[in-house]
CSV table of N, CA and C in Angstrom, one decimal:
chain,number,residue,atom,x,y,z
A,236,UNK,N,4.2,-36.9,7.7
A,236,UNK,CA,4.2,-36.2,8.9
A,236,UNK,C,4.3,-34.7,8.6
A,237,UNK,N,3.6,-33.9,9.3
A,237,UNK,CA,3.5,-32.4,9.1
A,237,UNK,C,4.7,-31.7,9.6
A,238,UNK,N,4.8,-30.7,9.5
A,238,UNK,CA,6.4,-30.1,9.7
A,238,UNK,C,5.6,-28.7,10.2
A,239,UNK,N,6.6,-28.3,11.7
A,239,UNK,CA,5.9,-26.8,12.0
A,239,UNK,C,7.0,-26.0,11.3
A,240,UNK,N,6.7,-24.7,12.5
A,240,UNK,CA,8.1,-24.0,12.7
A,240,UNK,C,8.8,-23.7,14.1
A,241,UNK,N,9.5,-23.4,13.9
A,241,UNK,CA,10.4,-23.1,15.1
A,241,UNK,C,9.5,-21.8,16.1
A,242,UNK,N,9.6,-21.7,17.2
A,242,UNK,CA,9.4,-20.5,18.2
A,242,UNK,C,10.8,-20.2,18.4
A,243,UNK,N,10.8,-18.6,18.1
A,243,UNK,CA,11.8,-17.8,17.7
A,243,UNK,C,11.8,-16.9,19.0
A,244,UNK,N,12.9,-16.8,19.6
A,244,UNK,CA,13.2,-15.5,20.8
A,244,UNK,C,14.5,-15.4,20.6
A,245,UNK,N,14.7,-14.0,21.2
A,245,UNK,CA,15.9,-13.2,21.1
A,245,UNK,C,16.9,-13.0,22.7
A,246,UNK,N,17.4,-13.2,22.4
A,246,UNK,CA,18.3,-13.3,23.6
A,246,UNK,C,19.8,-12.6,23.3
A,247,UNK,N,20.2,-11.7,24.8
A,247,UNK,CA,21.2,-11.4,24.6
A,247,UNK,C,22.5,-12.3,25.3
A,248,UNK,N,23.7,-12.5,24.8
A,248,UNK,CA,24.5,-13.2,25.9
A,248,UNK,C,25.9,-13.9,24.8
A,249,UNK,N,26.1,-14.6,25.2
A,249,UNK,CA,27.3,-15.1,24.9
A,249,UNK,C,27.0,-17.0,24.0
A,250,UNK,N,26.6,-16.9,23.3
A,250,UNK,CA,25.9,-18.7,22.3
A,250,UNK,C,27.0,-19.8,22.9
A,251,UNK,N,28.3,-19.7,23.2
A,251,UNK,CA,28.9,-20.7,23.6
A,251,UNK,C,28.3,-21.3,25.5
A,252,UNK,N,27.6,-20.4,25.8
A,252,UNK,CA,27.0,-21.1,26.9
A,252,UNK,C,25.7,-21.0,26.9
A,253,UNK,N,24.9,-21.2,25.7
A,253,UNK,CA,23.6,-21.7,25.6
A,253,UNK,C,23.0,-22.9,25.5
A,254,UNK,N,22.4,-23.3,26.7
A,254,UNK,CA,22.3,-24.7,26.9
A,254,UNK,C,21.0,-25.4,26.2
A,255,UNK,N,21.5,-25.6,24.8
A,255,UNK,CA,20.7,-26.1,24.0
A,255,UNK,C,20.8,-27.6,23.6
A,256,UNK,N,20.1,-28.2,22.2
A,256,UNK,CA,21.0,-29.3,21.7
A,256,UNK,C,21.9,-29.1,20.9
A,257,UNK,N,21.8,-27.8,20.1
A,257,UNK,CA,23.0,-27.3,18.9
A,257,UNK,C,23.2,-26.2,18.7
A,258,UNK,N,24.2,-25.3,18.7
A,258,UNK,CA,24.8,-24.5,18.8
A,258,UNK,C,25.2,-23.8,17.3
A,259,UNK,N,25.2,-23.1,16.1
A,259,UNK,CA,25.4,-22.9,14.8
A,259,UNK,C,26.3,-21.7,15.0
A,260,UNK,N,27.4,-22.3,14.1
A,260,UNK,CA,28.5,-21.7,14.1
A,260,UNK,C,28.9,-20.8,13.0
A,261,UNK,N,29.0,-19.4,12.6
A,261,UNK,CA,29.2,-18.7,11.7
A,261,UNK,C,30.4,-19.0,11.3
A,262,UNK,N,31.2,-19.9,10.7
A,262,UNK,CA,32.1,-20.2,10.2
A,262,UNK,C,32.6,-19.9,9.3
A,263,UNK,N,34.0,-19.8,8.7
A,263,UNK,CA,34.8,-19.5,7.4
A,263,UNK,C,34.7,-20.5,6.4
A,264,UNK,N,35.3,-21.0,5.4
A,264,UNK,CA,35.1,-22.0,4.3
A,264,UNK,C,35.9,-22.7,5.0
A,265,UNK,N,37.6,-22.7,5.2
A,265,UNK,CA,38.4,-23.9,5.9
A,265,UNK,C,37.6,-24.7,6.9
A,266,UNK,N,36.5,-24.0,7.9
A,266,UNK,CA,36.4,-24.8,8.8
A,266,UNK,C,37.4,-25.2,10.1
A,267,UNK,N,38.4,-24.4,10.4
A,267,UNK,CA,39.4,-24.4,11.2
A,267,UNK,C,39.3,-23.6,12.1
A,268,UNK,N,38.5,-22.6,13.0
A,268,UNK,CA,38.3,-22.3,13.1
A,268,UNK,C,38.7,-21.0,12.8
A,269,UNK,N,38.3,-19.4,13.7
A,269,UNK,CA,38.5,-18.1,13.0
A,269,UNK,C,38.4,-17.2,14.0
A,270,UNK,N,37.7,-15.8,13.6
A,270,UNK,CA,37.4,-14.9,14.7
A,270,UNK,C,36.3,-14.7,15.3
A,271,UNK,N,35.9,-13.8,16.0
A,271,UNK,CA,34.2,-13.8,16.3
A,271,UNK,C,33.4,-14.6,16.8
A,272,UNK,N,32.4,-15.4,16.4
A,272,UNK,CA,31.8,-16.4,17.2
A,272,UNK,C,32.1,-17.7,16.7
A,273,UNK,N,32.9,-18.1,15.8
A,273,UNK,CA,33.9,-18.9,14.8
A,273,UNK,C,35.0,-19.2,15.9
A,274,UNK,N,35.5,-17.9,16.4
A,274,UNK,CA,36.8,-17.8,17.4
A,274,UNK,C,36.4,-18.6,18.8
A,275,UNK,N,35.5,-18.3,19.4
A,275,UNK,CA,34.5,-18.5,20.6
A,275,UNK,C,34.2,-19.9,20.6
A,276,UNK,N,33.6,-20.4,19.5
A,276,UNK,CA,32.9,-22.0,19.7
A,276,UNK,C,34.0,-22.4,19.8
A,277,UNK,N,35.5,-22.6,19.1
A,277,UNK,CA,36.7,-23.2,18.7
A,277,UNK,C,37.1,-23.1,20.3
A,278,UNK,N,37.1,-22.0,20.9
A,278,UNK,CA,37.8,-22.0,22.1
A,278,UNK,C,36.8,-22.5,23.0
A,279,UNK,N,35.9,-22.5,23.4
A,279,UNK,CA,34.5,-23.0,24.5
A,279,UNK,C,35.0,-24.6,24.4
A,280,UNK,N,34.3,-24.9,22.9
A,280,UNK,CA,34.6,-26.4,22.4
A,280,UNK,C,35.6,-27.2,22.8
A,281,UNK,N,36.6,-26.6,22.9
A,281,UNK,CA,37.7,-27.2,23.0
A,281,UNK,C,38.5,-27.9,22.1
A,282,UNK,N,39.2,-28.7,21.6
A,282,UNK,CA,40.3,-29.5,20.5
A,282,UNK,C,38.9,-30.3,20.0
A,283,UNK,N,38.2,-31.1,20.3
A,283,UNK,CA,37.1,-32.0,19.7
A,283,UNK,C,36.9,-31.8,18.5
A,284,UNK,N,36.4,-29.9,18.9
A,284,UNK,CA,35.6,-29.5,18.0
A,284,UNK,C,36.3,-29.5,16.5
A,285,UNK,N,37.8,-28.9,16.6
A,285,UNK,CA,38.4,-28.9,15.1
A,285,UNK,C,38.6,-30.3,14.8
A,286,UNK,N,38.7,-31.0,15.8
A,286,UNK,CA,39.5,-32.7,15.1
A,286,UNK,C,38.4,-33.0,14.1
A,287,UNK,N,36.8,-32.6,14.8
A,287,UNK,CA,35.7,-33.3,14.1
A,287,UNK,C,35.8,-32.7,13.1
A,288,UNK,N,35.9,-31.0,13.1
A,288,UNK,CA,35.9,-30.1,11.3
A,288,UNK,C,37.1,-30.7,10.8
A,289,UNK,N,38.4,-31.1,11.0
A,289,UNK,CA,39.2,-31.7,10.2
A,289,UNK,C,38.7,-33.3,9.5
A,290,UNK,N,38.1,-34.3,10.2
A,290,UNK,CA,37.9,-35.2,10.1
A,290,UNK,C,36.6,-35.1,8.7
A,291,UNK,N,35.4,-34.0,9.5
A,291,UNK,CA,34.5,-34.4,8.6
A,291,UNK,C,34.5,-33.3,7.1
A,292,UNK,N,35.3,-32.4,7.2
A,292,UNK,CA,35.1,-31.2,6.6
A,292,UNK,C,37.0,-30.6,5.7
A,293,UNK,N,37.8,-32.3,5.1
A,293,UNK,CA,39.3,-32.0,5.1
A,293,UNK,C,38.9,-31.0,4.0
A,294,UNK,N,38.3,-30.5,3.2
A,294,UNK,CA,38.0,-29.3,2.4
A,294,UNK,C,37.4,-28.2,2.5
A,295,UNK,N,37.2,-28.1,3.5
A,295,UNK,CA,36.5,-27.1,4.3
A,295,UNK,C,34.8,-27.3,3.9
A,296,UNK,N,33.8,-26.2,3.7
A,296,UNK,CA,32.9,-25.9,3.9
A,296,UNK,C,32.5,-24.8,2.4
A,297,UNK,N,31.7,-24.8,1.6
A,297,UNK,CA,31.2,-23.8,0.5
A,297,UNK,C,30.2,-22.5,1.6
A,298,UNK,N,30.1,-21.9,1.2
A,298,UNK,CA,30.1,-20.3,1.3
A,298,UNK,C,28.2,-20.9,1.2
A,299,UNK,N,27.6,-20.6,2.0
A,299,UNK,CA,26.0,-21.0,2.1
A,299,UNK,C,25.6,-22.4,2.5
A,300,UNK,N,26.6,-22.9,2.4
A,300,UNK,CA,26.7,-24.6,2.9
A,300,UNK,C,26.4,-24.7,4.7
A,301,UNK,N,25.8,-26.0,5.1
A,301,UNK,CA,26.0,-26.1,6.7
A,301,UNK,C,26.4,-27.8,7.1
A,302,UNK,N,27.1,-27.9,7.9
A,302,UNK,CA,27.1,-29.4,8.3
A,302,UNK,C,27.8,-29.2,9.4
A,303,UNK,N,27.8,-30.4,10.3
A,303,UNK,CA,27.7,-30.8,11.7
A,303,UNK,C,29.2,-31.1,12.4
A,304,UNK,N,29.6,-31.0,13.8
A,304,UNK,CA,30.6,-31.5,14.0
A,304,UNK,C,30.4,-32.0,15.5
A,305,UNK,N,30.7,-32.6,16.5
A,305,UNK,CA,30.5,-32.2,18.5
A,305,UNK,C,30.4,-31.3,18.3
A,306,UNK,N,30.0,-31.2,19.9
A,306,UNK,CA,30.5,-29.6,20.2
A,306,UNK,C,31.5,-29.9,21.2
A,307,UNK,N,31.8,-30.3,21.8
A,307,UNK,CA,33.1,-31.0,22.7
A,307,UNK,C,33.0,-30.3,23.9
A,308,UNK,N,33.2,-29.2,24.4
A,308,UNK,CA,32.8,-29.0,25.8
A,308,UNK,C,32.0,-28.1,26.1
A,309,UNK,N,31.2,-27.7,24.8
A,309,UNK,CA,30.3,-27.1,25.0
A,309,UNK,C,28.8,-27.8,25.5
A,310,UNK,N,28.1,-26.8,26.6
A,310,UNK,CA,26.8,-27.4,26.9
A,310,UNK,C,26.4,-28.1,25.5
A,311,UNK,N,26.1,-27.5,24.6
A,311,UNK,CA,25.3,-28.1,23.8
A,311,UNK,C,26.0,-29.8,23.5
A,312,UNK,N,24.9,-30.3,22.3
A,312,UNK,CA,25.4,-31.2,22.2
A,312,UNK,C,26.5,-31.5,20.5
A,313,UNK,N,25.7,-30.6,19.7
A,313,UNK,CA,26.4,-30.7,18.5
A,313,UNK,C,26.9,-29.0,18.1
A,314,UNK,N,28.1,-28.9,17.1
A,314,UNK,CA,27.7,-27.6,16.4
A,314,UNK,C,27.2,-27.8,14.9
A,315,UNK,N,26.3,-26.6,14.7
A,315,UNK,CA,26.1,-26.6,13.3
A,315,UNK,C,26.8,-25.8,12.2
A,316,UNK,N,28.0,-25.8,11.8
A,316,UNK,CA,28.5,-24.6,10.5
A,316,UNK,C,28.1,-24.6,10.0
A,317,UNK,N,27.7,-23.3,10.0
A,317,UNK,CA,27.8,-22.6,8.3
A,317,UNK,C,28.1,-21.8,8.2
A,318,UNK,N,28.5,-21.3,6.4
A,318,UNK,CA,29.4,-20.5,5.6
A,318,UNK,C,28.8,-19.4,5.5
A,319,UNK,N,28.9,-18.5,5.5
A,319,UNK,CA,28.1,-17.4,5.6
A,319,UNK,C,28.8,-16.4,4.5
A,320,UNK,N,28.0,-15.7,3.7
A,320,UNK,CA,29.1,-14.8,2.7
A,320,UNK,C,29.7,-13.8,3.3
A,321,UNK,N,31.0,-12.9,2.8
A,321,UNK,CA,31.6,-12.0,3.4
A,321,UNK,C,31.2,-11.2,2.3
A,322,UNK,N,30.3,-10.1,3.0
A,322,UNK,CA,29.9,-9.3,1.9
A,322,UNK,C,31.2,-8.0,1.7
A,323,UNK,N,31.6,-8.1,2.5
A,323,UNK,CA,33.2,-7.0,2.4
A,323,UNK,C,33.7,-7.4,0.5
A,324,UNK,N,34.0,-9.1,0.8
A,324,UNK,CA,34.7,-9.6,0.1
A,324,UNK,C,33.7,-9.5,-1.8
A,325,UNK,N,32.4,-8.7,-1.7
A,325,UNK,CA,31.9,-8.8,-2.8
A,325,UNK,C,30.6,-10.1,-2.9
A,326,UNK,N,31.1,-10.6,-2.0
A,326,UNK,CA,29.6,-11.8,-1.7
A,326,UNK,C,28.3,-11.3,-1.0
A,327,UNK,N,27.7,-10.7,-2.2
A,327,UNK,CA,26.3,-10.3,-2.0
A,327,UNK,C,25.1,-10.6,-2.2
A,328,UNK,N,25.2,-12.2,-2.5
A,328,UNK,CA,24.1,-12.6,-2.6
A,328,UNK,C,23.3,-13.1,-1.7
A,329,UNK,N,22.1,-12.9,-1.0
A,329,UNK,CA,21.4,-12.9,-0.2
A,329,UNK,C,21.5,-14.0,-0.1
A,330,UNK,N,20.9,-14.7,-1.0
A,330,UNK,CA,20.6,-16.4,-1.2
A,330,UNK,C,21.3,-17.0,-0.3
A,331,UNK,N,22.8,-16.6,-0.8
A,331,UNK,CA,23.8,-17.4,0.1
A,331,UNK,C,23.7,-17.3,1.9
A,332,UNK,N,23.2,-15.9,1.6
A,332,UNK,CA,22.7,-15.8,3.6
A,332,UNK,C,21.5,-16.7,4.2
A,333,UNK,N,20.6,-16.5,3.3
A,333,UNK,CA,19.6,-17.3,4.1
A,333,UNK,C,19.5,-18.6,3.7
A,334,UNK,N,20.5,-19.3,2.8
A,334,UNK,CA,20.3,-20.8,2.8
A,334,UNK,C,21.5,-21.2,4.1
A,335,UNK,N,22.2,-20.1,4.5
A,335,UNK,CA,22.8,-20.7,6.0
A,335,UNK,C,21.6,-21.0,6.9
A,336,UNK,N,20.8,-20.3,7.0
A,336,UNK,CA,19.7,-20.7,8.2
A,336,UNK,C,18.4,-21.8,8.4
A,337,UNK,N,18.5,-21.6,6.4
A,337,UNK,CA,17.1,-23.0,6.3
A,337,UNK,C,18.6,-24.2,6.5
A,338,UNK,N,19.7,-24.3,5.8
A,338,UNK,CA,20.4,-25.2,6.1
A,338,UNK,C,20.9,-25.5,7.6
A,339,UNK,N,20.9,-24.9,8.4
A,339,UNK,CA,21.3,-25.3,9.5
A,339,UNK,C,20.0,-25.6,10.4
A,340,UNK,N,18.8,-25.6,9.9
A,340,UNK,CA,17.0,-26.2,10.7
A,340,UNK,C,17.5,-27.3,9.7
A,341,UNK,N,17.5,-27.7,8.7
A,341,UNK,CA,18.0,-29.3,8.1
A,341,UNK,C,19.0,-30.2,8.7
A,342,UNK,N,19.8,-29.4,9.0
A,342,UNK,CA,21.0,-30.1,9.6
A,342,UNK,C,20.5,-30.5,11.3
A,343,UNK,N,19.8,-29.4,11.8
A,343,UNK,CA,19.4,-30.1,13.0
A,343,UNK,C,18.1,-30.9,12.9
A,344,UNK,N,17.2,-30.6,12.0
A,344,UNK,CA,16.2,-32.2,12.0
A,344,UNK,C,16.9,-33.5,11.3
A,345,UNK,N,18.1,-33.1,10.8
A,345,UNK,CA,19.2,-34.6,10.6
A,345,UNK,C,19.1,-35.0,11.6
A,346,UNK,N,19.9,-34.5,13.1
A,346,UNK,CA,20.4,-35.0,13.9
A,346,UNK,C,19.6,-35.2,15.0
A,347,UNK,N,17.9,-34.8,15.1
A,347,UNK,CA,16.9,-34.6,16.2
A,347,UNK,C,17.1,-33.9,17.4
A,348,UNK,N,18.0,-32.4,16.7
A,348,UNK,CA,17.9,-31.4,17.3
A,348,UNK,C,16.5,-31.0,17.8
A,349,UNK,N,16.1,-30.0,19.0
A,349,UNK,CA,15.0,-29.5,19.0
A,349,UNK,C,15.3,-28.0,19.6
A,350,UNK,N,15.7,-27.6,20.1
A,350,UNK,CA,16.9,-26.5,20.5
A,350,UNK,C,17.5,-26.4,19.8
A,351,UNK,N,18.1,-25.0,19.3
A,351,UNK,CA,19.1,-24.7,18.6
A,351,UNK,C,19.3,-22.8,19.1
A,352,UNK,N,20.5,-22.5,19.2
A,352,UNK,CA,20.7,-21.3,19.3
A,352,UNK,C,21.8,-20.6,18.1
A,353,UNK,N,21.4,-19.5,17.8
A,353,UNK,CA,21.7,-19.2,16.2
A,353,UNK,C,22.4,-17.7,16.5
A,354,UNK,N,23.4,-17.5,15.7
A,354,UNK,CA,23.6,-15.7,15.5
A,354,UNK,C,23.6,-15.2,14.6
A,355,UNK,N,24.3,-14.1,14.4
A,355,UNK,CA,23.4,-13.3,13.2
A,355,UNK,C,25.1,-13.4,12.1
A,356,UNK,N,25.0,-14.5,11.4
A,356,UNK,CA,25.6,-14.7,10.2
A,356,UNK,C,25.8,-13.5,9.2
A,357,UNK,N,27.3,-13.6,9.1
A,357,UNK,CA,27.7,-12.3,8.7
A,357,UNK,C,27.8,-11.0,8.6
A,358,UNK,N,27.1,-11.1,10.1
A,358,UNK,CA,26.8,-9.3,10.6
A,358,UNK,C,28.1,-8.5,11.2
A,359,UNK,N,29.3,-9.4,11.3
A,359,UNK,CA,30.5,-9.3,12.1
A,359,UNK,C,31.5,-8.7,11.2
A,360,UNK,N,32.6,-9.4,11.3
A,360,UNK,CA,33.5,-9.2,10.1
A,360,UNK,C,33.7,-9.5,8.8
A,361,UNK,N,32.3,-10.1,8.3
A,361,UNK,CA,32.1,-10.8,6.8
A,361,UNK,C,31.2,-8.7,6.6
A,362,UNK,N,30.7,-7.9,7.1
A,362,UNK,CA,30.2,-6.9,7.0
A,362,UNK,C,28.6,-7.0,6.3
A,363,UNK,N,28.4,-7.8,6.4
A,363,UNK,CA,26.4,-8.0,5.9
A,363,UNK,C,26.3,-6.9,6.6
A,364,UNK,N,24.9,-6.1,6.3
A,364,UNK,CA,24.4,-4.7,7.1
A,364,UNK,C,24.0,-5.4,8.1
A,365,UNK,N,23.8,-4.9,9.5
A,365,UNK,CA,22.9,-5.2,10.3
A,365,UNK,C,21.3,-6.0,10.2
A,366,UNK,N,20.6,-4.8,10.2
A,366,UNK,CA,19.4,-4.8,9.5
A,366,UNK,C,18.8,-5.9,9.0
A,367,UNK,N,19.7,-5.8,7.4
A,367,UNK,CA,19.3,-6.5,7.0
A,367,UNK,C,19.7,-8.3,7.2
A,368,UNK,N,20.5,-8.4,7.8
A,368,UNK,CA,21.4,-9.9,8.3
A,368,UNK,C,20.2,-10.5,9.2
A,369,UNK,N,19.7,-9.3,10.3
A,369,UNK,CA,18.5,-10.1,11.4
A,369,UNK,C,17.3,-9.7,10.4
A,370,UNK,N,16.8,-9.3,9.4
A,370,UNK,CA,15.9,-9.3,8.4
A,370,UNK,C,15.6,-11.2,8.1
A,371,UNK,N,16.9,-11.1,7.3
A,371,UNK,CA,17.0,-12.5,6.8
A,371,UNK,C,17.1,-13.3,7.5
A,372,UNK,N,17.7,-13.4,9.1
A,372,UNK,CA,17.9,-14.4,10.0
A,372,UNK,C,15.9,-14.8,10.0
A,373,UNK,N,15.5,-13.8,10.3
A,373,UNK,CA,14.0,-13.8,11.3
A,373,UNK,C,13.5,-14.4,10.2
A,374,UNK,N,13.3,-13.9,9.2
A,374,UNK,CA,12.3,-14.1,7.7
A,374,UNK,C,13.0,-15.9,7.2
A,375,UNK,N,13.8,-16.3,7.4
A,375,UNK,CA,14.6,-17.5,6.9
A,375,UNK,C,14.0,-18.7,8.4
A,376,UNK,N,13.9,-18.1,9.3
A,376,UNK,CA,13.8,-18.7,10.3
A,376,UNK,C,11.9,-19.2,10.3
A,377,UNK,N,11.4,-18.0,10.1
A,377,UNK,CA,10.0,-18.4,10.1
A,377,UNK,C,9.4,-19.1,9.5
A,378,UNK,N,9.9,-18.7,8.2
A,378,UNK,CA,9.5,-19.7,6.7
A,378,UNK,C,9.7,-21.1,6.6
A,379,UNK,N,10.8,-21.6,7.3
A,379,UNK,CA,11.3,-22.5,6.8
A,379,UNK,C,10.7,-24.0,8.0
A,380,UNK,N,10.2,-24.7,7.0
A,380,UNK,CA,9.6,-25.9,8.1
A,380,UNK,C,10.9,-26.3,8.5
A,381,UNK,N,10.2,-26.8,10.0
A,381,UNK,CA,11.5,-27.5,10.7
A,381,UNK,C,10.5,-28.6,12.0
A,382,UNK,N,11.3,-29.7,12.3
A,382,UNK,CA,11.1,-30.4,13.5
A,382,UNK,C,11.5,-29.4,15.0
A,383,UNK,N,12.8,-28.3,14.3
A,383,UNK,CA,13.3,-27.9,15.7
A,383,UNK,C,12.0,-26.8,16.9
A,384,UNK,N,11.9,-26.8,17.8
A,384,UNK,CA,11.2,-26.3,18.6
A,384,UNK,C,11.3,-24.8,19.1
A,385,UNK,N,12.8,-24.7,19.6
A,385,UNK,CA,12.8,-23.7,19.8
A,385,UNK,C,14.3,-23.3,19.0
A,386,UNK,N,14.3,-21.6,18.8
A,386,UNK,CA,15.2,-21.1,18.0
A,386,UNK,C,15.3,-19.7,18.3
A,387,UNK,N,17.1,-19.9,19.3
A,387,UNK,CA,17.5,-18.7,20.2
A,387,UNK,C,18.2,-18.1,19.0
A,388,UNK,N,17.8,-16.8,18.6
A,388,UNK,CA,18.7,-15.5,18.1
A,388,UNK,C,19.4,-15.0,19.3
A,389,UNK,N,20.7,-15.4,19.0
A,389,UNK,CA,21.9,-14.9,20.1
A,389,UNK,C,22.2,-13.8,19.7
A,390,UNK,N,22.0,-12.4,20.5
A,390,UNK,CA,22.7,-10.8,20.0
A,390,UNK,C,23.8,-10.7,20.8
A,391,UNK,N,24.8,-10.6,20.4
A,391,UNK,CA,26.4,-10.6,21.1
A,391,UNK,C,26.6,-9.0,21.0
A,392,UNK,N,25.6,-7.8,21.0
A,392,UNK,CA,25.8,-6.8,21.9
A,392,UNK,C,24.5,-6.0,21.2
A,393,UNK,N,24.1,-4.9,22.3
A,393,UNK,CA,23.1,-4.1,22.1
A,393,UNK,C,22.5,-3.9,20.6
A,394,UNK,N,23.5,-3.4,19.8
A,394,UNK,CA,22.7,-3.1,18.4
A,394,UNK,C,22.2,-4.5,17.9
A,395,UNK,N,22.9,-5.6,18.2
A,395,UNK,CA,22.3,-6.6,16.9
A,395,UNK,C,20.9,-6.9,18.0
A,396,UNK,N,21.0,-7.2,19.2
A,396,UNK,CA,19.5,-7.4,20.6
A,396,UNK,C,18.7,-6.5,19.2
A,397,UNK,N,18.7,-5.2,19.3
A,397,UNK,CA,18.4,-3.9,19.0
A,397,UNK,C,17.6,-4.8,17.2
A,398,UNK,N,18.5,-4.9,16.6
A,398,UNK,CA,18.0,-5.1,14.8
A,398,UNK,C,17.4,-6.3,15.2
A,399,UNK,N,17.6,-7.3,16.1
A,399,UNK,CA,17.0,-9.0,15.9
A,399,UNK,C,15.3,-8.3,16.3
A,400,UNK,N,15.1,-7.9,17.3
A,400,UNK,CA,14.2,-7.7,18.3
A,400,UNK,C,13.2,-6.9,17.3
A,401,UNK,N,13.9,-5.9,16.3
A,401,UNK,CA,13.0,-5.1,15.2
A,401,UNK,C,12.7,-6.3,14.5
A,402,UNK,N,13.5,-7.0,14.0
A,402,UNK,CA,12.9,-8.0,12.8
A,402,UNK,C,12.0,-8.8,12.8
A,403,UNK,N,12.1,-9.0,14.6
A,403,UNK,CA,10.9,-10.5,15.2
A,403,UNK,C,9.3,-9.6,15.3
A,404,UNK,N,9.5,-8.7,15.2
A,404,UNK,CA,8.5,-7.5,15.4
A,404,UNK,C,8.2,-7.4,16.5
């Protein structure tokens, strides 16, 4: 069977009420939840969401890694983690950014996602540049065969709308 790609649009708003099939979550390694949009799914989700990261994830999550949990009261139906590098912390390898994005189109043609809404992985408080974080989102997203259909870049305020919207050209 042939594999396309995703159609890519940018949207500004809030990802925990994006009524998709999966939701991807910029997550920490514990997997317990955190701040940012890590902080947001955890609270939207409600308790579900950690029991399933405790249940499926008792070691947390590697740093470029992605895997699945509910989403528990979220519209959607699943979330997808991934580990995203904290480039503050000296984690600068690119690689590790964009295998969050082909890994989480894998994880949702696991599960027969077709919808998926996505943010900009480590552009927050892990400090990836802007720029270049929706560079790699767009370029990781285009390239990468997937079953999924559509694929929402969530900008959680002007500048990142601003960098996603340059990168999709």
């Amino acid at each position: 069977m042939s594999r396309d790609r995703a159609d890519l649009a940018v949207v500004r708003g809030d990802i925990t009420a994006q009524d998709v099939d999966a939701v991807v979550n910029a997550a920490n390694r514990g997997m317990r939840g955190g701040g940012g949009v890590d902080g947001a799914i955890h609270a939207a989700g409600g308790p579900a969401v950690l029991e399933d990261c405790r249940r499926r994830f008792p070691d947390g999550l590697a740093t470029g890694r992605a895997g699945w949990t509910t989403a528990g009261d979220l519209p959607a139906r699943w979330v997808i983690h991934v580990v995203g590098p904290d480039h503050r912390a000296g984690e600068t390898d690119r690689s590790l950014l964009t295998s969050c994005y082909a890994g989480a189109l894998a994880v949702a043609d696991e599960l027969g996602a077709r919808s998926v809404a996505v943010p900009l992985v480590s552009a927050g408080t892990y400090g990836w540049p802007l720029e270049d974080a929706a560079a790699a989102a767009v370029d990781t997203l285009r390239s990468t065969p997937t079953e999924v259909r559509e694929v929402r870049l969530v900008a959680y305020d002007a500048r990142a709308e601003q960098a996603l919207r340059a990168a999709l050209g």
